[in-house]
Amino acid sequence: MNRREILEKADEFISASRDEIYGDPARNHERIAEMWSAILGIDVKAEEVALCMIAVKMSRLCQTPQHEDSWVDIAGYAALGGEIADEFFQAVDQMKDKGGV
């Protein structure tokens, strides 16, 4: 699988069809963060969920580097994590503009 195929497959995985099954990805990551926060006793952010899931996939690749799905999943989690972080920082900037932060 080449880089374009990896990115195209990752795009399929994070597309609207997955939203129908799992709901909005940002909300899903927020829900996971809330659960991990309760379990771990620390504050976990939604974008950190994406980073941790990337770490899981990286660990698996250390054992089986030829496993294409893990490479695809990393690309997908990176895209979702970047989107979630961007939305968060846009919201912070808007609050700053309004004098709230």
mmCIF file with all atom_site columns, C-alpha atoms in Angstrom, residues 2 9 29 35-36 41 43-44 50 55 67 70-71 79 85-87 101:
data_model
loop_
_atom_site.group_PDB
_atom_site.id
_atom_site.type_symbol
_atom_site.label_atom_id
_atom_site.label_alt_id
_atom_site.label_comp_id
_atom_site.label_asym_id
_atom_site.label_entity_id
_atom_site.label_seq_id
_atom_site.pdbx_PDB_ins_code
_atom_site.Cartn_x
_atom_site.Cartn_y
_atom_site.Cartn_z
_atom_site.occupancy
_atom_site.B_iso_or_equiv
_atom_site.pdbx_formal_charge
_atom_site.auth_seq_id
_atom_site.auth_comp_id
_atom_site.auth_asym_id
_atom_site.auth_atom_id
_atom_site.pdbx_PDB_model_num
ATOM 1  C CA . ASN A 1 2   ? 1.451   3.387  -0.929 1.00 0.00 ? 2   ASN A CA 1
ATOM 2  C CA . LYS A 1 9   ? -8.279  4.408  3.362  1.00 0.00 ? 9   LYS A CA 1
ATOM 3  C CA . HIS A 1 29  ? -13.143 11.330 21.840 1.00 0.00 ? 29  HIS A CA 1
ATOM 4  C CA . MET A 1 35  ? -13.978 7.800  30.962 1.00 0.00 ? 35  MET A CA 1
ATOM 5  C CA . TRP A 1 36  ? -10.173 7.674  30.981 1.00 0.00 ? 36  TRP A CA 1
ATOM 6  C CA . GLY A 1 41  ? -7.823  10.069 38.189 1.00 0.00 ? 41  GLY A CA 1
ATOM 7  C CA . ASP A 1 43  ? -7.700  15.147 33.382 1.00 0.00 ? 43  ASP A CA 1
ATOM 8  C CA . VAL A 1 44  ? -7.502  13.620 29.892 1.00 0.00 ? 44  VAL A CA 1
ATOM 9  C CA . ALA A 1 50  ? -6.036  10.461 19.712 1.00 0.00 ? 50  ALA A CA 1
ATOM 10 C CA . ALA A 1 55  ? 0.736   5.136  20.652 1.00 0.00 ? 55  ALA A CA 1
ATOM 11 C CA . HIS A 1 67  ? 0.367   -4.578 9.427  1.00 0.00 ? 67  HIS A CA 1
ATOM 12 C CA . SER A 1 70  ? -2.239  0.084  12.006 1.00 0.00 ? 70  SER A CA 1
ATOM 13 C CA . TRP A 1 71  ? -0.578  2.524  9.605  1.00 0.00 ? 71  TRP A CA 1
ATOM 14 C CA . ALA A 1 79  ? -6.357  13.644 11.300 1.00 0.00 ? 79  ALA A CA 1
ATOM 15 C CA . ALA A 1 85  ? -7.193  20.301 18.732 1.00 0.00 ? 85  ALA A CA 1
ATOM 16 C CA . ASP A 1 86  ? -7.896  22.915 16.066 1.00 0.00 ? 86  ASP A CA 1
ATOM 17 C CA . GLU A 1 87  ? -11.536 23.211 17.159 1.00 0.00 ? 87  GLU A CA 1
ATOM 18 C CA . VAL A 1 101 ? -9.960  34.083 28.909 1.00 0.00 ? 101 VAL A CA 1
#
